[in-house]
PDB file of C-alpha atoms in Angstrom:
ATOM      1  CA  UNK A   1      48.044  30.787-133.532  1.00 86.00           C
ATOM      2  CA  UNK A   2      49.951  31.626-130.247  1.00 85.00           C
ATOM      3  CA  UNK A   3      48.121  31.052-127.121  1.00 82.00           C
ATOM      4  CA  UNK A   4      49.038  34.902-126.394  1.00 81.00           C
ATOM      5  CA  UNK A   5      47.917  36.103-129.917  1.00 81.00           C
ATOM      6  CA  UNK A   6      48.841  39.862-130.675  1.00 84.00           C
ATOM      7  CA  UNK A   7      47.923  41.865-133.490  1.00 88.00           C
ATOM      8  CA  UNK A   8      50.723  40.947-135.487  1.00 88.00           C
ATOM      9  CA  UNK A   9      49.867  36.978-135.678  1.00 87.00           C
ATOM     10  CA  UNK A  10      46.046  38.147-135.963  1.00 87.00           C
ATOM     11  CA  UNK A  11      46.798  40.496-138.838  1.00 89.00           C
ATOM     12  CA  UNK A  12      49.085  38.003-140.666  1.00 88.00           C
ATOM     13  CA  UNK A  13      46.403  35.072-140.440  1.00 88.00           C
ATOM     14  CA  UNK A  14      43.381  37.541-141.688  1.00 88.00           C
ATOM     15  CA  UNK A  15      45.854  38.442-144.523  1.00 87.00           C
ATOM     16  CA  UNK A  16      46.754  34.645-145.405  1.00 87.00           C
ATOM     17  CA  UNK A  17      42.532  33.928-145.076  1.00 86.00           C
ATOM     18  CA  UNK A  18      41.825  36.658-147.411  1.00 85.00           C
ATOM     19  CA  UNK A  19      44.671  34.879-149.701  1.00 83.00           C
ATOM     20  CA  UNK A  20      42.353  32.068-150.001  1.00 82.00           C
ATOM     21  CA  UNK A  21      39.717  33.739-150.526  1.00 83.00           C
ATOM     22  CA  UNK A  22      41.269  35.624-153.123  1.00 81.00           C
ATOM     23  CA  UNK A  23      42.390  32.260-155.014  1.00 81.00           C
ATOM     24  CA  UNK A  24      39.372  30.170-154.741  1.00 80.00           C
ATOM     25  CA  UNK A  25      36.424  33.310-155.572  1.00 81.00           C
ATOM     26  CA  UNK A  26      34.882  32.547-152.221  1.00 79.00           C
ATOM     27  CA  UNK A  27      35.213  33.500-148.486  1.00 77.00           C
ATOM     28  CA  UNK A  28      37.664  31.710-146.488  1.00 77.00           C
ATOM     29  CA  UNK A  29      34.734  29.701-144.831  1.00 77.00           C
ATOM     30  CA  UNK A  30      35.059  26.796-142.294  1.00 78.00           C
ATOM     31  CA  UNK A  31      38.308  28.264-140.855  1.00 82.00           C
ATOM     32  CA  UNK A  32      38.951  27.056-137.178  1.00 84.00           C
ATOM     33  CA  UNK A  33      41.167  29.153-134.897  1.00 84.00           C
ATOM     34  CA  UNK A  34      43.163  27.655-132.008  1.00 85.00           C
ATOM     35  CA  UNK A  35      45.971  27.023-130.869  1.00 84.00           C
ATOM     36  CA  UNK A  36      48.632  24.631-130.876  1.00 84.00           C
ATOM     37  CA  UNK A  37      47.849  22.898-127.527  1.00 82.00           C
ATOM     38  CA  UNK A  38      44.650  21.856-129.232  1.00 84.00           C
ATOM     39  CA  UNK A  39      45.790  20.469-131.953  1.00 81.00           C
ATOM     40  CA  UNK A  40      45.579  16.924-131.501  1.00 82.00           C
ATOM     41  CA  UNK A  41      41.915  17.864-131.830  1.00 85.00           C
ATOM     42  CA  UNK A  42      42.047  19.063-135.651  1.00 83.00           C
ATOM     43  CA  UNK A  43      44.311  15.589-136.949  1.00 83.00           C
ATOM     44  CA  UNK A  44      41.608  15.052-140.023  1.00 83.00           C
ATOM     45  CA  UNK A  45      42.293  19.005-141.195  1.00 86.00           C
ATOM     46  CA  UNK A  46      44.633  21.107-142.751  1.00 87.00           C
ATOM     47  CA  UNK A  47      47.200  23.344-140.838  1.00 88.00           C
ATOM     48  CA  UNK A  48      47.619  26.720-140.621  1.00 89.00           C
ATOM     49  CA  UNK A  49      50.646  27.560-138.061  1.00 90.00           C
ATOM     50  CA  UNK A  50      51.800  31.104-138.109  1.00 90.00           C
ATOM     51  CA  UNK A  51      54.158  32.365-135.339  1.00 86.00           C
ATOM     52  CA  UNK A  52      57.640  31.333-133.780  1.00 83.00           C
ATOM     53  CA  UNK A  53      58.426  28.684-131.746  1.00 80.00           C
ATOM     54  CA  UNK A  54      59.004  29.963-128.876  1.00 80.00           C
ATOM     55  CA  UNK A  55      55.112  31.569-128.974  1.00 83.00           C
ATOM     56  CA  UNK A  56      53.876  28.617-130.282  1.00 84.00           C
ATOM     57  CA  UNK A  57      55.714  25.031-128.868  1.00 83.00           C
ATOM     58  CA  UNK A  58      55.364  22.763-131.070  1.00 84.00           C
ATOM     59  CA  UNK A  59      55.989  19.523-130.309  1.00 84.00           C
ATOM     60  CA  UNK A  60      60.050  18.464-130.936  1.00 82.00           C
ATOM     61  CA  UNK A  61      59.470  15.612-132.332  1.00 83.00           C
ATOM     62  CA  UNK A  62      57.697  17.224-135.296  1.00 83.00           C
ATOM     63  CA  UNK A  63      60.812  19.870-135.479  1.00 81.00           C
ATOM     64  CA  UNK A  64      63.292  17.061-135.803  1.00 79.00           C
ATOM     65  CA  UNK A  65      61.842  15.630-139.325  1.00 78.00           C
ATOM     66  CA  UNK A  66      61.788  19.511-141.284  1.00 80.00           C
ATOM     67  CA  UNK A  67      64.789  20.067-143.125  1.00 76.00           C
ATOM     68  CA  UNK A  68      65.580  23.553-141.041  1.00 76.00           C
ATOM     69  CA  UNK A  69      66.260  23.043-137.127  1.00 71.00           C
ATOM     70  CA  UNK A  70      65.608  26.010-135.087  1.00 67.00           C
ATOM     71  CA  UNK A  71      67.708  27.388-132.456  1.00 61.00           C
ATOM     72  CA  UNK A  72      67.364  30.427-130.037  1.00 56.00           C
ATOM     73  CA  UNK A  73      67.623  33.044-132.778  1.00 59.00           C
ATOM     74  CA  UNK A  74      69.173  31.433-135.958  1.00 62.00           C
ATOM     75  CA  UNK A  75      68.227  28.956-138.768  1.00 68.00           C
ATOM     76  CA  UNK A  76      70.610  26.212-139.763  1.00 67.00           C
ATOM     77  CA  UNK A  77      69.654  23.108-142.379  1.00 67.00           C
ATOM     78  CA  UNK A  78      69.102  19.598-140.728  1.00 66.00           C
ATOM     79  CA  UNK A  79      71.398  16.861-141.418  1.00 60.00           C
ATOM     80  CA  UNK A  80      70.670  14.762-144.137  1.00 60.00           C
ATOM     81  CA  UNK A  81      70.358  11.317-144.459  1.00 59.00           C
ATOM     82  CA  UNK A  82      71.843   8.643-146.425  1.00 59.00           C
ATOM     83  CA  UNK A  83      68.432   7.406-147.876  1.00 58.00           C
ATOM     84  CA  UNK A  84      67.385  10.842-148.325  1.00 62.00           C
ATOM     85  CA  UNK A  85      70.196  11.527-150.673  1.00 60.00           C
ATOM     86  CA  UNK A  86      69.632   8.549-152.237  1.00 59.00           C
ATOM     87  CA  UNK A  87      66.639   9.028-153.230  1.00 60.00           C
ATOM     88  CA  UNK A  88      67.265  12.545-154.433  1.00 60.00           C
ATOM     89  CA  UNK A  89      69.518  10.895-156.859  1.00 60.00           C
ATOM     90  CA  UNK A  90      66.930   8.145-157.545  1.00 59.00           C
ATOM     91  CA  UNK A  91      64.413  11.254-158.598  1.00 58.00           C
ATOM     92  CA  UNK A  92      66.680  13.413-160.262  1.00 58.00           C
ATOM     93  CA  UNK A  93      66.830  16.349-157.743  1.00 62.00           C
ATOM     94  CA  UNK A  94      69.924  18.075-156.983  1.00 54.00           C
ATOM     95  CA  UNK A  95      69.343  18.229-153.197  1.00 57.00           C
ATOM     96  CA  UNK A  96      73.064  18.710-152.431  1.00 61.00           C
ATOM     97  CA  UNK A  97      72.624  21.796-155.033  1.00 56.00           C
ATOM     98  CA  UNK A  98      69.344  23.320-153.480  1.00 59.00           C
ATOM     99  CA  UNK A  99      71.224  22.849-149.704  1.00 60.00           C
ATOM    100  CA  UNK A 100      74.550  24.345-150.564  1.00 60.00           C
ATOM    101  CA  UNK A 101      72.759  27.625-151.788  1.00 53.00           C
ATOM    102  CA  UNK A 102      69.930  27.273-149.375  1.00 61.00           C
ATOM    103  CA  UNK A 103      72.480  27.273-146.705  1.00 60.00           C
ATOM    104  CA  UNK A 104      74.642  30.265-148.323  1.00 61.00           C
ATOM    105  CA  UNK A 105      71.256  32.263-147.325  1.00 62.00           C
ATOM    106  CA  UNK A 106      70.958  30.815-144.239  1.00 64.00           C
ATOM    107  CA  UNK A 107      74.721  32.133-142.781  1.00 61.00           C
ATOM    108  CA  UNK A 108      74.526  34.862-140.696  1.00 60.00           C
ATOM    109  CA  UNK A 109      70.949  35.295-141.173  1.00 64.00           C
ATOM    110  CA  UNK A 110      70.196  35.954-137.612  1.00 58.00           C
ATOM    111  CA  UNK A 111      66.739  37.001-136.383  1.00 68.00           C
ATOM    112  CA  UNK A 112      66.027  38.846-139.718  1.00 74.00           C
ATOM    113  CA  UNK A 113      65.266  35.662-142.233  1.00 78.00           C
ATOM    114  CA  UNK A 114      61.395  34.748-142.490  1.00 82.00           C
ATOM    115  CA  UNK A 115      60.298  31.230-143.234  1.00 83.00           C
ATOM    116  CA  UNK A 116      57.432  29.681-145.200  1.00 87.00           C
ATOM    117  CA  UNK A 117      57.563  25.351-144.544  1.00 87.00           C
ATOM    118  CA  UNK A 118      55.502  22.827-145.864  1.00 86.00           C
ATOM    119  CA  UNK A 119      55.436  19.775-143.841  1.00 84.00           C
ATOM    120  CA  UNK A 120      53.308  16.585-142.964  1.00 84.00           C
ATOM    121  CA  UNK A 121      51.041  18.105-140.372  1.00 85.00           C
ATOM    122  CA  UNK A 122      52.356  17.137-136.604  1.00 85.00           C
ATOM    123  CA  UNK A 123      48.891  16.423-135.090  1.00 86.00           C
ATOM    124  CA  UNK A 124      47.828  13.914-137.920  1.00 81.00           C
ATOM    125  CA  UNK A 125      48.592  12.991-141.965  1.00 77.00           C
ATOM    126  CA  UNK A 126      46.954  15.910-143.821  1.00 84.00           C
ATOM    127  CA  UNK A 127      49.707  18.806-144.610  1.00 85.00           C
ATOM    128  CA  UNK A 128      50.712  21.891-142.701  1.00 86.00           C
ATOM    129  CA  UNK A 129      52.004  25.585-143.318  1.00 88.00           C
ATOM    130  CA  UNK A 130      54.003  27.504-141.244  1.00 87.00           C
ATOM    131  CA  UNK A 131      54.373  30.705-141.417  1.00 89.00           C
ATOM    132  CA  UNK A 132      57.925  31.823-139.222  1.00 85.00           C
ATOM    133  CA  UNK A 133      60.497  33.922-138.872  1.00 81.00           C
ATOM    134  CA  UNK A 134      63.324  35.407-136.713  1.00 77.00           C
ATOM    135  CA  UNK A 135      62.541  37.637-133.999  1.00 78.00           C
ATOM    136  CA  UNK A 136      63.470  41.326-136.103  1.00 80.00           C
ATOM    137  CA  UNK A 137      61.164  39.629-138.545  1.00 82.00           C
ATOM    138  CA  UNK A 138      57.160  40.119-138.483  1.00 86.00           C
ATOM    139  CA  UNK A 139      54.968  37.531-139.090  1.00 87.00           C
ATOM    140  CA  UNK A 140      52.793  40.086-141.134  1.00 88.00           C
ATOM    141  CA  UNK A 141      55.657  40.551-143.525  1.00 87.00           C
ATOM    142  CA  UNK A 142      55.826  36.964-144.049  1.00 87.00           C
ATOM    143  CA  UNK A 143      52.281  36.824-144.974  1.00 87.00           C
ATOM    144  CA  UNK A 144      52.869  39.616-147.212  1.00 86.00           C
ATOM    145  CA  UNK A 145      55.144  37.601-149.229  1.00 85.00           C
ATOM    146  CA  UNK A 146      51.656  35.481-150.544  1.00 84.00           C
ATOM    147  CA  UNK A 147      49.631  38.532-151.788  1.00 83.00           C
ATOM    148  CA  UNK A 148      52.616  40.019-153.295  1.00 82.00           C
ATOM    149  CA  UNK A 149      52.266  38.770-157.317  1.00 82.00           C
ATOM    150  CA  UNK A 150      56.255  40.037-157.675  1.00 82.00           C
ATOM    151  CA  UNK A 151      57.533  37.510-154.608  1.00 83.00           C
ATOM    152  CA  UNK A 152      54.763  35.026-154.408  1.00 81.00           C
ATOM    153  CA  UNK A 153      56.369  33.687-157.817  1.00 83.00           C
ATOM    154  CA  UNK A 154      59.339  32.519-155.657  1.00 83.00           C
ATOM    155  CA  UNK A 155      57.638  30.539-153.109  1.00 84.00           C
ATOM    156  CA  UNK A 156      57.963  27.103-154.031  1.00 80.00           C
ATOM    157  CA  UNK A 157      59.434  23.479-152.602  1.00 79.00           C
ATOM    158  CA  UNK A 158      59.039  23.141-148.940  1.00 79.00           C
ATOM    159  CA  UNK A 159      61.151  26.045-147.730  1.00 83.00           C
ATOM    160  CA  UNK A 160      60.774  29.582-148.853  1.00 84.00           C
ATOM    161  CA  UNK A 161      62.773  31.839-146.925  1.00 82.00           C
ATOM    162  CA  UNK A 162      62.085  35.588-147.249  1.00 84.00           C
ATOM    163  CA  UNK A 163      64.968  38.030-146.163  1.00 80.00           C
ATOM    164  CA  UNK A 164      64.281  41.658-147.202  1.00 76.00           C
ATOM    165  CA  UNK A 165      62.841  41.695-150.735  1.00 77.00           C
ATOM    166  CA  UNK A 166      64.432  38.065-151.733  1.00 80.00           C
ATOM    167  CA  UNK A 167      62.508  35.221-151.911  1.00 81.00           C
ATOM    168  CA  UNK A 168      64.056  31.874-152.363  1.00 78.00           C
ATOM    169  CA  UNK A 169      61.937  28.117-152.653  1.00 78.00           C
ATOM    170  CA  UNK A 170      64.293  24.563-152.231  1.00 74.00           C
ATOM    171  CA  UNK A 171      62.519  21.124-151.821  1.00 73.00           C
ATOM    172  CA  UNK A 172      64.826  20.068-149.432  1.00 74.00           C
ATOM    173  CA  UNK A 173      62.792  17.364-147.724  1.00 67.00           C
ATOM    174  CA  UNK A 174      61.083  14.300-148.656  1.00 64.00           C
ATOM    175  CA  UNK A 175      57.549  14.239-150.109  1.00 64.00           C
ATOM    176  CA  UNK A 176      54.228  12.838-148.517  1.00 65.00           C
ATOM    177  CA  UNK A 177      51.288  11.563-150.036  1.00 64.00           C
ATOM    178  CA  UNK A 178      47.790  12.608-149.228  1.00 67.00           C
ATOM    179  CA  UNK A 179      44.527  11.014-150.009  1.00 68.00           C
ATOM    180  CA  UNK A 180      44.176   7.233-152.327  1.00 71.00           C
ATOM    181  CA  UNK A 181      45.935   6.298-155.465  1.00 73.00           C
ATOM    182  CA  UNK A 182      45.606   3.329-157.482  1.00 81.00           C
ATOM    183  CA  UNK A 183      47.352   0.385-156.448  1.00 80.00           C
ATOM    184  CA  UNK A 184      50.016   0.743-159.006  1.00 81.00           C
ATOM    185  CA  UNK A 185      50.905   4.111-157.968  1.00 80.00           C
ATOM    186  CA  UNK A 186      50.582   3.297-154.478  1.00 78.00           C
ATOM    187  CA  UNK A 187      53.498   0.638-155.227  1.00 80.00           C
ATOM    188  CA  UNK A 188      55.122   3.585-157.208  1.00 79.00           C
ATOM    189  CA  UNK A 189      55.513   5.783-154.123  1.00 75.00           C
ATOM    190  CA  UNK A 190      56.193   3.175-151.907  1.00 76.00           C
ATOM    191  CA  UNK A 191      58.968   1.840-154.201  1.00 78.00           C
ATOM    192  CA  UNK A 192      59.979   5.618-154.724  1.00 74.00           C
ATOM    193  CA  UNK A 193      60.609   6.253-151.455  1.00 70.00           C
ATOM    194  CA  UNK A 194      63.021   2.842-150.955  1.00 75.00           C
ATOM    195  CA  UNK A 195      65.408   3.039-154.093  1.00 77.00           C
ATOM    196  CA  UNK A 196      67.675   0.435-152.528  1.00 77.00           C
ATOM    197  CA  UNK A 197      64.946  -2.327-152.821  1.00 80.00           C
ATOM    198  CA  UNK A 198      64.960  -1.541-156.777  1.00 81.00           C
ATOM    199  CA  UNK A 199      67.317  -3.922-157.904  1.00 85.00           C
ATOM    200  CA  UNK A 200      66.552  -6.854-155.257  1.00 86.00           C
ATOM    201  CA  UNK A 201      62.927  -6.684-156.588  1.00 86.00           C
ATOM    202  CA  UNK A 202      63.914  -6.596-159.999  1.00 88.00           C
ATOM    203  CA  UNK A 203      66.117  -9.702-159.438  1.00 91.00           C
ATOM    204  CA  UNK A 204      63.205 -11.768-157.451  1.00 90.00           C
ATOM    205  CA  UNK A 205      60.907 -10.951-160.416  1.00 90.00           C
ATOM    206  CA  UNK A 206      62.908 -12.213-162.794  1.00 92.00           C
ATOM    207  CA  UNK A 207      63.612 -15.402-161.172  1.00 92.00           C
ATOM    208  CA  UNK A 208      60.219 -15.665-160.504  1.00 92.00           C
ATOM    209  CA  UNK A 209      59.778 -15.358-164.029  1.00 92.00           C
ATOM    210  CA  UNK A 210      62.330 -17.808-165.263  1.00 92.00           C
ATOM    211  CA  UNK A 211      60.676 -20.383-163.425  1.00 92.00           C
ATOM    212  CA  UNK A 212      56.930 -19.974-164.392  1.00 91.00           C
ATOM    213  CA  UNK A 213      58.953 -20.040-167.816  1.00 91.00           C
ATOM    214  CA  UNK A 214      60.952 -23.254-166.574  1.00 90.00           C
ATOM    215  CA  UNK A 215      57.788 -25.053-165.376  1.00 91.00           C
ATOM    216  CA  UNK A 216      55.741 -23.841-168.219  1.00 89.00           C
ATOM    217  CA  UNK A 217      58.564 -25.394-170.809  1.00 88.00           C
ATOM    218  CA  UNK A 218      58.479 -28.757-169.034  1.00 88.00           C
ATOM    219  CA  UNK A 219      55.140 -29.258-168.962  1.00 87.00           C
ATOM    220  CA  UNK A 220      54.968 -28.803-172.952  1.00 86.00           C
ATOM    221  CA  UNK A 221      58.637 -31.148-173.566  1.00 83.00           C
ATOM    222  CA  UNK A 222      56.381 -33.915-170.907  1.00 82.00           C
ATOM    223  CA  UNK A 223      53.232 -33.593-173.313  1.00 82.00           C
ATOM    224  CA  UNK A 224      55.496 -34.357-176.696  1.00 81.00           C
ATOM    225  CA  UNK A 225      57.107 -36.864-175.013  1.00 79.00           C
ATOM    226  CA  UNK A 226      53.697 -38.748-173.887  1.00 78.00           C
ATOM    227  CA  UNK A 227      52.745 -38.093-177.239  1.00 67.00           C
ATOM    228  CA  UNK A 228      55.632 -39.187-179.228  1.00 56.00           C
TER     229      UNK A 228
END
């Protein structure tokens, strides 16, 4: 929460904590409350983060890798990689799609578009949730959007942004992994997430197969031969 927490980041995070415990059947129980300055502090947790930027400063770094950059009072999409579109079209996702409409909604949005982002946490690798919006936009409205059973159904991806009644979800940045997978699905990701060393792996393995095949061919034709 903001350093200088008022009633509407208070009210908002009670709402979202209730959420949970609404979800799961059971109070919202080992909840931490702090803010961002302390974060470094909570790198083995999940992340809560509900205010603006300007209340809360988070570090720029972090900023620079979500797929919406922030300015004084407006919202515009970051600019997208090669590899990440790449790798949309590796997995089938019609990122160019989800950012052309996603940035439709985004035009002359102002300070009256609220945000929802999920994001690799910026204080360690467990995920984080931020709860934002533009400065004629309450925080408690954004949090509203989650108990709501009419809009919640629209929250989905990594970036759900909320102006007026309309709620719209786009994956519109890259995926992270949490937690240990098998090895094979480990190589999986890992492959997933570099497309363009697909077909150079595919040609080393089957040159490395062609010669076990090779070597295993002459040793049989040198046995008939000794034998014959």
């Amino acid at each position: 929460l903001p350093d200088a927490t008022d009633e509407d980041a208070l009210s908002s995070a009670l709402m979202v904590a209730g959420h949970f415990g609404k979800i799961t059947g059971s109070p919202a129980l080992r909840i931490l409350v702090d803010g961002v300055s302390s974060g470094a502090e909570y790198a083995d947790r999940e992340v809560l983060l509900i205010g603006r930027q300007t209340q809360l400063g988070l570090p720029e770094s972090w900023l620079e890798t979500l797929p919406v950059v922030f300015g004084a009072d407006s919202v515009r999409l970051n600019a997208l990689s090669s590899s990440d579109s790449l790798h949309a079209w590796v997995t089938g996702r019609d990122l160019e799609g989800a950012r052309s409409y996603a940035g439709r909604v985004l035009a002359g949005s102002a300070g009256e578009l609220g945000l929802i982002i999920g994001a690799k946490s910026p204080f360690g690798s467990n995920s984080a949730v931020w709860l934002t919006g533009g400065t004629k936009v309450s925080m408690l409205e954004v949090a509203e959007t989650l108990i709501d059973p009419a809009r919640r159904q629209f929250v989905q991806g990594d970036v759900s942004l909320l102006r007026g009644s309309q709620i719209t979800g786009y994956q519109l940045g890259d995926q992270w992994g949490i937690g240990h997978l098998p090895w094979h699905r480990q190589f999986r990701e890992w492959l997933g997430r570099r497309p363009w060393l697909m077909m150079p792996l595919a040609i080393g393995f089957a040159l490395f197969g062609t010669a076990l095949l090779y070597i295993a061919l002459s040793r049989r034709a040198a046995r008939r031969l000794q034998g014959g």
